[in-house]
Coordinates of C-alpha atoms in Angstrom, one line a residue:
Chain A
M1 CA -8.4 -61.7 -15.4
T2 CA -9.1 -64.0 -18.3
G3 CA -8.5 -67.4 -18.2
A4 CA -4.6 -68.5 -18.4
G5 CA -2.5 -70.1 -21.2
T6 CA -1.1 -69.2 -24.4
D7 CA -3.5 -67.7 -27.4
K8 CA -1.3 -68.9 -30.4
T9 CA -3.6 -66.9 -32.6
R10 CA -1.9 -63.3 -31.3
P11 CA 1.4 -62.6 -31.7
M12 CA 4.3 -64.0 -29.3
V13 CA 6.4 -61.1 -28.0
S14 CA 9.8 -62.9 -27.2
G15 CA 13.5 -61.9 -26.3
G16 CA 14.6 -59.8 -23.7
P17 CA 17.0 -60.3 -20.6
A18 CA 17.5 -63.7 -19.3
I19 CA 15.9 -64.2 -15.9
I20 CA 18.0 -66.1 -13.3
L21 CA 16.8 -67.3 -10.3
V22 CA 19.6 -67.9 -8.1
R23 CA 19.4 -70.4 -5.1
P24 CA 15.1 -70.3 -5.6
Q25 CA 13.5 -72.1 -3.0
L26 CA 10.0 -73.3 -4.0
A27 CA 9.0 -74.9 -7.1
V28 CA 6.0 -72.9 -6.8
N29 CA 7.5 -69.5 -7.3
I30 CA 9.6 -70.8 -10.2
G31 CA 6.0 -71.7 -11.8
M32 CA 4.7 -68.1 -10.9
C33 CA 7.8 -66.5 -12.2
A34 CA 7.7 -68.1 -15.4
R35 CA 4.1 -67.2 -16.0
A36 CA 4.9 -63.5 -15.3
M37 CA 7.7 -63.8 -17.8
A38 CA 5.2 -64.8 -20.5
N39 CA 3.1 -62.1 -19.8
F40 CA 5.6 -59.6 -20.8
G41 CA 7.3 -61.8 -23.5
L42 CA 10.5 -62.9 -21.8
D43 CA 11.8 -66.1 -22.5
D44 CA 15.3 -66.9 -21.3
L45 CA 14.8 -68.4 -17.9
R46 CA 17.9 -69.8 -15.9
L47 CA 18.0 -71.6 -12.5
V48 CA 21.0 -71.7 -10.2
S49 CA 20.9 -74.5 -7.7
P50 CA 17.4 -74.5 -7.1
R51 CA 16.6 -75.9 -3.4
E52 CA 13.9 -78.6 -4.5
G53 CA 16.1 -79.4 -7.5
W54 CA 15.1 -79.3 -11.1
P55 CA 13.6 -81.3 -13.2
R56 CA 11.4 -83.3 -11.1
T57 CA 8.8 -86.0 -11.0
D58 CA 7.0 -85.1 -7.9
E59 CA 4.4 -83.2 -6.8
R60 CA 6.4 -80.0 -6.3
R61 CA 6.9 -80.1 -10.1
E62 CA 3.2 -80.3 -10.4
T63 CA 2.8 -77.4 -8.1
A64 CA 5.6 -75.7 -10.5
Y65 CA 3.4 -76.2 -13.5
A66 CA 0.0 -75.7 -12.4
A67 CA 1.4 -72.1 -11.0
A68 CA 2.8 -71.6 -14.1
A69 CA -0.6 -71.7 -15.8
G70 CA -0.1 -71.5 -19.8
A71 CA 3.7 -70.8 -19.6
V72 CA 4.8 -74.1 -19.0
Y73 CA 6.9 -73.8 -22.3
L74 CA 9.0 -71.9 -20.2
L75 CA 9.9 -74.4 -17.2
E76 CA 10.3 -76.9 -20.2
S77 CA 13.2 -74.9 -21.9
A78 CA 14.5 -73.6 -18.4
K79 CA 18.5 -74.1 -18.0
V80 CA 19.8 -74.9 -14.6
Y81 CA 23.7 -74.4 -13.7
E82 CA 25.3 -75.0 -10.7
T83 CA 26.9 -71.9 -10.2
L84 CA 26.0 -68.3 -10.8
E85 CA 29.3 -67.6 -12.4
D86 CA 28.2 -70.4 -14.8
A87 CA 24.7 -69.0 -15.8
V88 CA 26.1 -65.3 -16.6
A89 CA 28.9 -66.6 -18.4
D90 CA 27.5 -65.6 -21.7
L91 CA 26.2 -61.8 -20.9
G92 CA 27.5 -58.5 -21.1
F93 CA 25.5 -56.6 -18.6
V94 CA 24.1 -58.5 -15.2
W95 CA 21.4 -56.3 -12.6
A96 CA 21.0 -57.8 -9.5
T97 CA 17.7 -57.3 -7.6
T98 CA 18.2 -56.3 -4.0
A99 CA 15.5 -54.6 -1.4
R100 CA 18.3 -53.4 0.8
K101 CA 21.5 -51.4 0.8
R102 CA 24.7 -53.2 -0.1
G103 CA 27.5 -50.7 0.1
Q104 CA 29.0 -52.0 -2.8
G105 CA 29.3 -48.5 -4.6
K106 CA 26.9 -49.6 -8.0
R107 CA 24.5 -47.7 -9.6
V108 CA 21.0 -48.3 -8.2
L109 CA 18.3 -48.0 -10.6
P110 CA 14.4 -48.7 -10.4
P111 CA 12.8 -50.9 -13.3
A112 CA 11.5 -48.0 -15.2
I113 CA 14.4 -46.4 -15.6
A114 CA 16.7 -50.0 -15.8
M115 CA 15.0 -51.7 -18.2
P116 CA 14.9 -48.9 -20.9
E117 CA 18.7 -49.2 -20.9
T118 CA 18.5 -52.9 -21.3
A119 CA 15.8 -52.5 -23.7
A120 CA 18.4 -50.2 -25.8
G121 CA 21.4 -52.5 -25.0
I122 CA 19.7 -55.9 -26.4
S123 CA 18.3 -53.9 -29.0
A124 CA 21.9 -53.2 -30.1
G125 CA 23.0 -56.7 -29.9
E126 CA 23.9 -57.0 -26.3
K127 CA 23.1 -60.0 -24.1
H128 CA 21.5 -58.7 -20.5
G129 CA 20.2 -60.5 -17.5
I130 CA 18.8 -59.8 -14.4
L131 CA 19.7 -61.7 -10.9
F132 CA 16.8 -62.5 -8.2
G133 CA 17.9 -63.8 -5.1
P134 CA 16.3 -66.2 -2.6
E135 CA 12.7 -66.1 -1.4
R136 CA 13.7 -65.7 1.9
T137 CA 17.6 -64.1 2.2
G138 CA 17.6 -62.1 -1.7
L139 CA 21.4 -62.5 -2.9
D140 CA 24.0 -62.7 -0.9
N141 CA 27.1 -59.6 -1.3
D142 CA 29.4 -62.1 -3.4
E143 CA 26.1 -62.9 -6.1
V144 CA 25.4 -59.0 -5.7
A145 CA 29.3 -58.5 -6.5
L146 CA 29.3 -60.1 -9.9
A147 CA 26.5 -57.5 -11.1
D148 CA 27.5 -54.5 -13.1
A149 CA 24.2 -52.2 -11.4
I150 CA 21.3 -52.5 -8.8
L151 CA 17.9 -52.8 -9.8
T152 CA 15.4 -52.2 -6.8
F153 CA 12.0 -51.1 -6.8
P154 CA 10.1 -48.0 -5.6
V155 CA 8.0 -49.4 -2.4
N156 CA 6.2 -48.7 0.6
P157 CA 9.1 -47.9 3.1
A158 CA 6.9 -49.4 5.6
Y159 CA 6.0 -52.7 3.5
A160 CA 9.0 -53.4 1.1
S161 CA 8.3 -57.0 0.6
L162 CA 7.9 -58.0 -2.7
N163 CA 7.3 -61.8 -3.1
L164 CA 9.9 -63.3 -6.0
A165 CA 7.0 -63.2 -8.7
Q166 CA 6.2 -59.7 -7.6
A167 CA 9.5 -58.4 -8.3
V168 CA 9.9 -60.7 -11.9
L169 CA 6.4 -59.2 -13.0
L170 CA 7.4 -55.1 -12.2
T171 CA 10.8 -56.2 -14.2
G172 CA 9.3 -57.9 -17.3
Y173 CA 6.7 -55.0 -17.0
E174 CA 9.1 -52.2 -17.4
Y175 CA 11.0 -54.3 -20.2
F176 CA 7.9 -54.8 -22.2
R177 CA 6.6 -51.1 -21.9
A178 CA 10.4 -49.6 -22.9
S179 CA 10.8 -52.3 -25.7
Q180 CA 7.0 -52.2 -27.3
G181 CA 6.1 -49.1 -25.5
D182 CA 2.3 -49.0 -24.1
A183 CA 1.2 -51.2 -26.6
L184 CA -2.4 -52.2 -25.5
P185 CA -4.0 -55.4 -26.3
F186 CA -7.4 -53.5 -27.7
A187 CA -6.9 -50.1 -26.7
N188 CA -7.1 -49.1 -30.9
L189 CA -10.3 -51.2 -31.0
E190 CA -12.2 -49.7 -28.5
R191 CA -13.1 -46.5 -29.8
A192 CA -16.1 -46.5 -31.5
P193 CA -16.0 -46.3 -35.5
Q194 CA -18.1 -43.9 -36.4
P195 CA -18.1 -40.8 -34.1
A196 CA -21.0 -38.3 -34.7
D197 CA -20.2 -35.7 -37.4
R198 CA -20.9 -31.9 -36.5
G199 CA -24.1 -31.7 -38.7
M200 CA -25.8 -34.6 -36.7
L201 CA -25.1 -32.9 -33.6
I202 CA -25.8 -29.4 -34.6
A203 CA -29.1 -31.1 -36.0
F204 CA -29.9 -32.4 -32.3
F205 CA -28.6 -29.5 -30.3
D206 CA -30.8 -27.6 -32.7
Y207 CA -33.9 -30.2 -32.0
L208 CA -33.2 -30.1 -28.1
E209 CA -33.2 -26.2 -27.9
D210 CA -36.0 -25.5 -29.7
Q211 CA -37.8 -28.0 -27.7
L212 CA -36.3 -26.4 -24.2
E213 CA -37.1 -22.9 -25.8
A214 CA -40.9 -24.0 -26.3
R215 CA -40.7 -24.8 -22.5
G216 CA -39.0 -21.8 -20.9
F217 CA -36.0 -23.5 -20.1
F218 CA -33.9 -20.3 -21.1
R219 CA -34.3 -18.2 -18.2
P220 CA -33.6 -15.1 -18.1
I221 CA -33.6 -14.8 -21.2
G222 CA -30.1 -12.8 -21.6
K223 CA -28.6 -15.8 -19.9
K224 CA -29.7 -18.0 -23.1
P225 CA -26.4 -17.7 -24.7
L226 CA -24.4 -18.8 -22.1
M227 CA -27.0 -21.9 -21.0
Q228 CA -26.7 -23.1 -24.5
R229 CA -23.2 -22.9 -24.6
N230 CA -22.4 -25.2 -21.3
L231 CA -25.5 -27.3 -22.6
R232 CA -23.4 -27.8 -25.9
N233 CA -20.3 -28.2 -24.0
M234 CA -21.6 -30.9 -21.8
F235 CA -22.5 -33.1 -24.7
H236 CA -19.4 -32.5 -26.4
R237 CA -17.3 -34.0 -23.5
M238 CA -19.2 -36.8 -24.0
Q239 CA -17.4 -37.8 -27.3
L240 CA -21.0 -39.0 -28.7
T241 CA -20.8 -41.4 -31.5
H242 CA -23.3 -41.9 -34.4
Q243 CA -25.5 -44.1 -32.3
D244 CA -24.9 -42.1 -28.8
V245 CA -26.8 -39.2 -30.7
R246 CA -29.4 -41.1 -32.2
T247 CA -29.9 -42.7 -28.7
L248 CA -30.0 -39.1 -26.8
W249 CA -32.5 -37.8 -29.5
G250 CA -34.9 -40.9 -29.0
A251 CA -34.9 -40.3 -25.7
V252 CA -35.4 -36.5 -26.0
T253 CA -38.0 -37.5 -28.5
R254 CA -40.0 -39.5 -25.9
L255 CA -39.9 -37.0 -23.4
V256 CA -40.9 -34.1 -25.5
E257 CA -44.0 -36.6 -27.0
G258 CA -44.9 -39.4 -24.3
P259 CA -45.8 -42.8 -25.6
R260 CA -44.3 -43.9 -28.5
H261 CA -45.8 -44.1 -32.1
T262 CA -48.3 -46.8 -33.0
V263 CA -46.5 -50.1 -34.8
Q264 CA -47.7 -48.8 -38.3
T265 CA -46.2 -45.4 -38.2
R266 CA -42.9 -47.1 -37.2
K267 CA -42.9 -49.6 -40.0
R268 CA -43.9 -46.7 -42.4
L269 CA -40.9 -45.1 -41.7
G270 CA -38.3 -48.0 -41.4
P271 CA -36.1 -48.6 -38.5
K272 CA -32.8 -47.3 -40.3
Q273 CA -33.0 -43.6 -40.8
T274 CA -30.9 -41.2 -38.8
P275 CA -32.2 -38.6 -37.2
K276 CA -31.2 -35.7 -39.5
K277 CA -32.9 -37.1 -42.5
V278 CA -35.8 -38.3 -40.4
R279 CA -36.5 -34.7 -39.4
D280 CA -36.1 -33.3 -42.5
V281 CA -39.2 -35.5 -43.6
E282 CA -41.1 -35.5 -40.3
P283 CA -39.6 -33.7 -37.4
D284 CA -41.5 -35.7 -35.0
V285 CA -40.2 -39.2 -35.2
T286 CA -38.1 -41.5 -32.7
P287 CA -35.2 -42.2 -34.0
E288 CA -33.8 -45.7 -33.0
Chain B
M1 CA 12.7 -60.6 -1.3
T2 CA 13.3 -59.7 2.7
G3 CA 10.9 -61.1 5.1
A4 CA 7.2 -59.9 4.9
G5 CA 5.6 -57.6 7.0
T6 CA 5.0 -54.1 8.0
D7 CA 8.2 -52.1 9.4
K8 CA 6.7 -49.7 12.0
T9 CA 10.4 -48.2 12.2
R10 CA 10.1 -46.7 8.5
P11 CA 7.4 -44.1 7.0
M12 CA 4.1 -45.6 6.3
V13 CA 2.7 -44.3 2.8
S14 CA -1.0 -43.9 2.7
G15 CA -4.0 -42.9 0.7
G16 CA -4.3 -43.7 -3.6
P17 CA -7.5 -45.2 -4.9
A18 CA -9.8 -47.3 -3.4
I19 CA -9.3 -51.0 -4.9
I20 CA -12.5 -52.7 -5.3
L21 CA -12.7 -56.4 -6.2
V22 CA -15.9 -57.4 -7.4
R23 CA -17.4 -60.8 -6.8
P24 CA -14.2 -62.2 -6.1
Q25 CA -13.4 -65.9 -6.2
L26 CA -11.0 -67.2 -3.5
A27 CA -10.2 -66.2 -0.6
V28 CA -6.5 -66.5 -1.3
N29 CA -6.6 -63.8 -3.7
I30 CA -8.1 -61.3 -1.9
G31 CA -5.3 -62.0 0.9
M32 CA -2.6 -61.4 -2.1
C33 CA -4.3 -58.3 -3.6
A34 CA -4.1 -56.9 0.1
R35 CA -0.3 -57.4 0.0
A36 CA 0.4 -56.0 -3.5
M37 CA -2.0 -52.9 -1.9
A38 CA 0.3 -52.5 0.9
N39 CA 3.5 -53.0 -1.0
F40 CA 2.3 -49.6 -2.4
G41 CA 0.6 -47.8 0.3
L42 CA -2.7 -48.2 -0.8
D43 CA -5.3 -48.5 2.3
D44 CA -8.9 -48.6 1.2
L45 CA -9.8 -52.1 0.2
R46 CA -13.5 -52.9 -1.0
L47 CA -15.0 -56.4 -1.5
V48 CA -18.1 -56.4 -3.5
S49 CA -20.1 -60.1 -2.9
P50 CA -17.1 -62.3 -2.4
R51 CA -18.2 -65.6 -3.6
E52 CA -16.7 -67.4 -0.3
G53 CA -18.3 -64.4 1.9
W54 CA -16.5 -62.3 4.1
P55 CA -15.6 -62.3 6.9
R56 CA -15.2 -65.9 8.2
T57 CA -13.6 -67.7 10.6
D58 CA -12.9 -71.0 8.4
E59 CA -9.9 -72.1 6.8
R60 CA -10.4 -69.8 3.8
R61 CA -10.0 -66.9 5.5
E62 CA -6.9 -68.1 7.4
T63 CA -5.7 -68.6 3.8
A64 CA -6.3 -65.5 2.6
Y65 CA -4.6 -64.1 6.1
A66 CA -1.6 -65.9 5.5
A67 CA -1.4 -64.9 1.6
A68 CA -1.7 -61.3 3.0
A69 CA 1.6 -61.8 5.1
G70 CA 1.9 -58.5 6.9
A71 CA -0.8 -56.9 5.0
V72 CA -3.6 -58.1 7.4
Y73 CA -4.3 -55.2 8.6
L74 CA -6.0 -54.5 5.6
L75 CA -8.2 -57.5 5.1
E76 CA -9.4 -56.4 9.1
S77 CA -10.4 -53.0 7.5
A78 CA -11.9 -54.1 4.1
K79 CA -15.4 -53.0 3.7
V80 CA -17.7 -55.2 2.3
Y81 CA -20.8 -54.3 0.0
E82 CA -24.0 -56.3 -1.7
T83 CA -23.8 -54.2 -4.6
L84 CA -21.0 -52.6 -6.9
E85 CA -23.3 -49.4 -6.7
D86 CA -23.2 -49.2 -3.0
A87 CA -19.2 -49.8 -3.3
V88 CA -18.6 -47.0 -5.9
A89 CA -21.6 -44.3 -4.4
D90 CA -18.8 -42.0 -2.9
L91 CA -16.7 -41.8 -5.6
G92 CA -16.1 -39.2 -7.8
F93 CA -13.9 -41.4 -10.7
V94 CA -14.0 -44.9 -11.3
W95 CA -11.6 -47.0 -13.5
A96 CA -12.7 -50.2 -14.7
T97 CA -10.0 -53.1 -15.8
T98 CA -10.3 -55.0 -18.4
A99 CA -8.2 -57.7 -20.8
R100 CA -10.4 -57.2 -23.3
K101 CA -12.4 -55.1 -25.7
R102 CA -16.2 -53.9 -24.4
G103 CA -17.1 -51.7 -27.1
Q104 CA -18.2 -49.0 -24.7
G105 CA -16.7 -46.1 -26.4
K106 CA -14.5 -45.6 -23.1
R107 CA -11.1 -44.1 -23.2
V108 CA -8.8 -47.0 -22.8
L109 CA -5.8 -46.6 -21.1
P110 CA -2.5 -48.0 -19.6
P111 CA -1.8 -48.2 -15.8
A112 CA 1.4 -45.4 -16.7
I113 CA -1.3 -42.8 -17.9
A114 CA -3.9 -43.9 -15.8
M115 CA -2.8 -43.6 -12.3
P116 CA -0.8 -39.9 -13.0
E117 CA -4.3 -39.0 -13.7
T118 CA -5.8 -40.7 -10.5
A119 CA -2.7 -39.0 -8.3
A120 CA -3.5 -35.8 -9.7
G121 CA -7.3 -36.2 -9.2
I122 CA -6.5 -37.6 -5.5
S123 CA -4.5 -34.2 -4.4
A124 CA -7.0 -32.1 -5.7
G125 CA -9.2 -33.6 -3.1
E126 CA -10.8 -36.1 -5.5
K127 CA -12.2 -39.8 -4.6
H128 CA -11.2 -42.5 -7.3
G129 CA -11.8 -46.1 -7.3
I130 CA -10.3 -49.4 -9.5
L131 CA -12.8 -52.2 -10.2
F132 CA -11.2 -55.7 -10.9
G133 CA -13.8 -58.3 -11.9
P134 CA -13.8 -61.9 -10.8
E135 CA -10.6 -64.0 -11.6
R136 CA -12.5 -66.1 -14.4
T137 CA -14.8 -64.1 -16.0
G138 CA -13.6 -60.3 -15.4
L139 CA -16.1 -57.7 -15.0
D140 CA -19.5 -57.9 -17.0
N141 CA -20.3 -55.3 -19.2
D142 CA -23.1 -53.4 -16.7
E143 CA -20.2 -53.4 -14.5
V144 CA -17.8 -51.8 -16.7
A145 CA -20.8 -49.6 -17.7
L146 CA -20.5 -47.8 -14.2
A147 CA -16.8 -46.8 -14.9
D148 CA -15.5 -43.7 -16.4
A149 CA -13.0 -45.1 -18.4
I150 CA -11.2 -48.3 -18.8
L151 CA -7.4 -49.1 -17.5
T152 CA -6.0 -51.9 -19.2
F153 CA -2.2 -53.5 -19.2
P154 CA 0.5 -53.8 -21.9
V155 CA 0.9 -57.2 -21.8
N156 CA 2.1 -60.1 -24.3
P157 CA -0.6 -60.9 -26.6
A158 CA -0.2 -64.3 -27.0
Y159 CA 0.0 -64.5 -23.1
A160 CA -2.5 -61.7 -21.7
S161 CA -3.7 -63.4 -18.7
L162 CA -2.8 -61.6 -15.2
N163 CA -4.1 -62.8 -11.9
L164 CA -6.0 -60.9 -9.7
A165 CA -3.1 -59.9 -7.6
Q166 CA -0.3 -59.1 -10.8
A167 CA -3.4 -56.7 -12.0
V168 CA -3.5 -54.9 -8.4
L169 CA 0.5 -54.9 -8.0
L170 CA 0.7 -53.0 -11.4
T171 CA -2.1 -50.5 -10.8
G172 CA -0.5 -49.8 -7.3
Y173 CA 3.2 -49.5 -8.5
E174 CA 2.0 -47.1 -11.0
Y175 CA 0.6 -45.0 -8.6
F176 CA 3.1 -45.0 -6.5
R177 CA 5.4 -44.3 -9.1
A178 CA 3.1 -41.1 -10.1
S179 CA 2.4 -40.1 -6.4
Q180 CA 5.9 -40.5 -5.1
G181 CA 8.2 -40.4 -7.7
D182 CA 10.8 -43.6 -8.5
A183 CA 11.6 -43.1 -4.2
L184 CA 13.7 -45.7 -3.7
P185 CA 14.2 -47.5 -0.6
F186 CA 18.1 -46.7 -0.4
A187 CA 19.1 -45.6 -3.4
N188 CA 20.8 -42.6 -2.0
L189 CA 22.6 -44.7 0.7
E190 CA 24.2 -46.6 -1.7
R191 CA 26.9 -44.4 -3.2
A192 CA 30.2 -44.7 -1.2
P193 CA 30.5 -41.0 0.4
Q194 CA 34.2 -40.6 -0.7
P195 CA 34.6 -40.4 -4.3
A196 CA 38.4 -40.1 -5.2
D197 CA 39.2 -36.4 -5.4
R198 CA 41.1 -35.7 -8.8
G199 CA 44.1 -35.0 -7.3
M200 CA 44.5 -38.7 -5.9
L201 CA 43.5 -40.4 -8.9
I202 CA 46.0 -37.8 -11.4
A203 CA 48.8 -39.2 -8.4
F204 CA 47.8 -43.0 -8.9
F205 CA 47.8 -42.5 -12.7
D206 CA 51.1 -40.9 -12.5
Y207 CA 52.6 -43.5 -10.6
L208 CA 50.8 -46.1 -12.9
E209 CA 52.0 -44.4 -16.2
D210 CA 55.8 -44.2 -14.5
Q211 CA 55.6 -47.9 -14.1
L212 CA 54.4 -48.7 -17.5
E213 CA 56.9 -46.6 -19.3
A214 CA 59.7 -47.8 -17.2
R215 CA 58.6 -51.3 -18.7
G216 CA 58.0 -50.3 -22.5
F217 CA 54.3 -50.3 -22.5
F218 CA 53.8 -47.4 -24.4
R219 CA 55.0 -48.5 -27.9
P220 CA 55.0 -47.0 -30.3
I221 CA 56.0 -43.9 -28.4
G222 CA 53.5 -41.9 -31.0
K223 CA 51.1 -43.4 -29.6
K224 CA 51.7 -42.8 -26.0
P225 CA 49.0 -40.0 -25.4
L226 CA 46.5 -42.0 -26.7
M227 CA 47.2 -45.0 -24.8
Q228 CA 47.4 -42.9 -21.9
R229 CA 44.1 -41.0 -22.5
N230 CA 42.4 -44.4 -22.9
L231 CA 44.0 -45.9 -19.9
R232 CA 42.5 -42.9 -18.1
N233 CA 38.9 -43.4 -19.2
M234 CA 38.7 -46.8 -18.3
F235 CA 39.5 -45.8 -14.9
H236 CA 37.4 -42.7 -14.7
R237 CA 34.6 -45.0 -15.8
M238 CA 35.0 -46.7 -12.8
Q239 CA 33.9 -43.9 -10.6
L240 CA 36.5 -44.8 -8.0
T241 CA 36.0 -43.8 -4.4
H242 CA 39.3 -42.9 -2.3
Q243 CA 39.1 -46.6 -0.8
D244 CA 39.2 -47.7 -4.5
V245 CA 41.8 -45.8 -5.7
R246 CA 43.9 -47.0 -2.5
T247 CA 43.4 -50.7 -3.1
L248 CA 43.9 -50.4 -6.9
W249 CA 47.3 -48.3 -5.9
G250 CA 48.3 -51.1 -3.7
A251 CA 47.6 -54.0 -6.3
V252 CA 49.5 -52.3 -8.7
T253 CA 52.6 -51.6 -6.5
R254 CA 52.7 -55.4 -5.6
L255 CA 52.8 -56.3 -9.2
V256 CA 55.7 -54.2 -9.6
E257 CA 57.8 -54.7 -6.6
G258 CA 56.7 -58.7 -5.8
P259 CA 56.1 -59.7 -2.1
R260 CA 55.2 -57.4 0.5
H261 CA 57.4 -55.4 3.1
T262 CA 58.7 -56.8 6.0
V263 CA 56.4 -56.5 9.2
Q264 CA 58.7 -53.7 10.7
T265 CA 58.6 -51.1 7.7
R266 CA 54.4 -51.6 7.8
K267 CA 54.6 -51.1 11.6
R268 CA 57.0 -47.8 11.0
L269 CA 54.8 -46.4 8.7
G270 CA 51.6 -47.0 10.1
P271 CA 48.2 -48.5 8.2
K272 CA 46.3 -45.2 7.4
Q273 CA 48.3 -43.0 5.6
T274 CA 47.0 -42.1 2.3
P275 CA 48.8 -43.2 -1.0
K276 CA 49.2 -39.6 -2.0
K277 CA 51.1 -38.6 1.3
V278 CA 52.8 -41.6 1.5
R279 CA 54.2 -41.3 -1.8
D280 CA 55.4 -37.9 -1.1
V281 CA 57.5 -39.1 1.9
E282 CA 58.5 -42.8 0.6
P283 CA 57.0 -43.7 -3.2
D284 CA 57.2 -47.4 -2.8
V285 CA 55.3 -48.3 -0.1
T286 CA 51.9 -50.6 -0.2
P287 CA 49.0 -48.5 0.2
E288 CA 46.3 -50.3 2.1

């Protein structure tokens, strides 16, 4: 969405389960997995017997680094193991991801249920890890047997193929949600700081309704209370800010009065008075 | 995870909100978005003024088709618009995805809250759509202004860059969860069909505890009830199947008796008798 890379000015989330790529085939996919991990603050990347070797200095490593975008720090710190047994030796709980039935009698959970378990375990000091198999074949049955439980993804049954980095992404996303909540990068900042107070809104409604009344809008007259209530509710649903009301009031004033006052008139009144104040003094001015 | 492509033998999920890629820069990303849509059964892909044009016959189109894997049917049916206004004209509710604050006073929601709203709207007959901006810059403010509300992703603040297909993937994932639940492709099939019945388990416990008792395991004797209970609870936590108990019983029997009986003895008993039955007849046989 915005340019890639680590933003050192913002809080870094870290920790989480180990992401264990078992016999990954393509270096580019390792890079994409690193990027997906960084998005959700996971920082323990383990590689078991990567087919193209690791680390290396040829163009495949370049490809991995390019695919990782700003997450090369994860490639630099990735641990490489010859066997899966070595890679999971320090872990207390292991998930195996698989897209098909294995008949091993283990629990099978989606990430939205599995990752809250892992977040709770990790916050209690446990070490958890998640196995992801090779791109084409997935984990073999002996590898799945090393796990405590199975993680699988709710997908369209007719199109169940998730690539490696997408599986890591969904897992990281649910771990992040479980450990951080739906903490959004800017949600609390987005709402304008000055919702219009009710007094200002009501003054605007009064003005608008007076103008409408004078122009015969409320007909039949017996319907006026209902029409008025509907109109007010429409505006309330807009959750107007102070500035929104100024803008609307100005728009209605222009509709009512026609072309704007001369520059002299505007200067005399000044640009920053609120509609309420202005109206008390001189009801037909344009709020800005 | 498994090979890509549409599996016509399995139920196809379809429908969902329109995915509207606004001024996408790279054809390869359009292909990856199509694949992410297919994973979660979304089938309304709209392209607004794609930078590389669409459709075309050169190698960029090839790249898009390769990236879409089996989801080329979505590229074939994608609708192309010159303006965003045209692309959203038939929709009743529009989300704009953005990774940064826009100060437009709209609601800002994560996909886990936004997509249940959209699933409810769609099931009530509404038409919803989701805008995704160009890879490098995101939507511009006029484009965001066309939307009813903002969708953003809970991510590591220090590494907030999601690529276009990842943003589509997370959105599709949450729509699928909201509309289908955490329906897993095989979870209900994974549990073995024959959990061991309690009678069989208790017969095994009795056998095991008799053997342990005879070997002086339960010391001091006052602790026997507690030790026994702990031992039984360990086995209960394993959620043993019928076959699991047969296997464990066989293992304990071998530990107790040493090397296996002669072939003649085995043949006389037959291979398929259950431990319970066998034990009633001849307590020291090996269950299989």
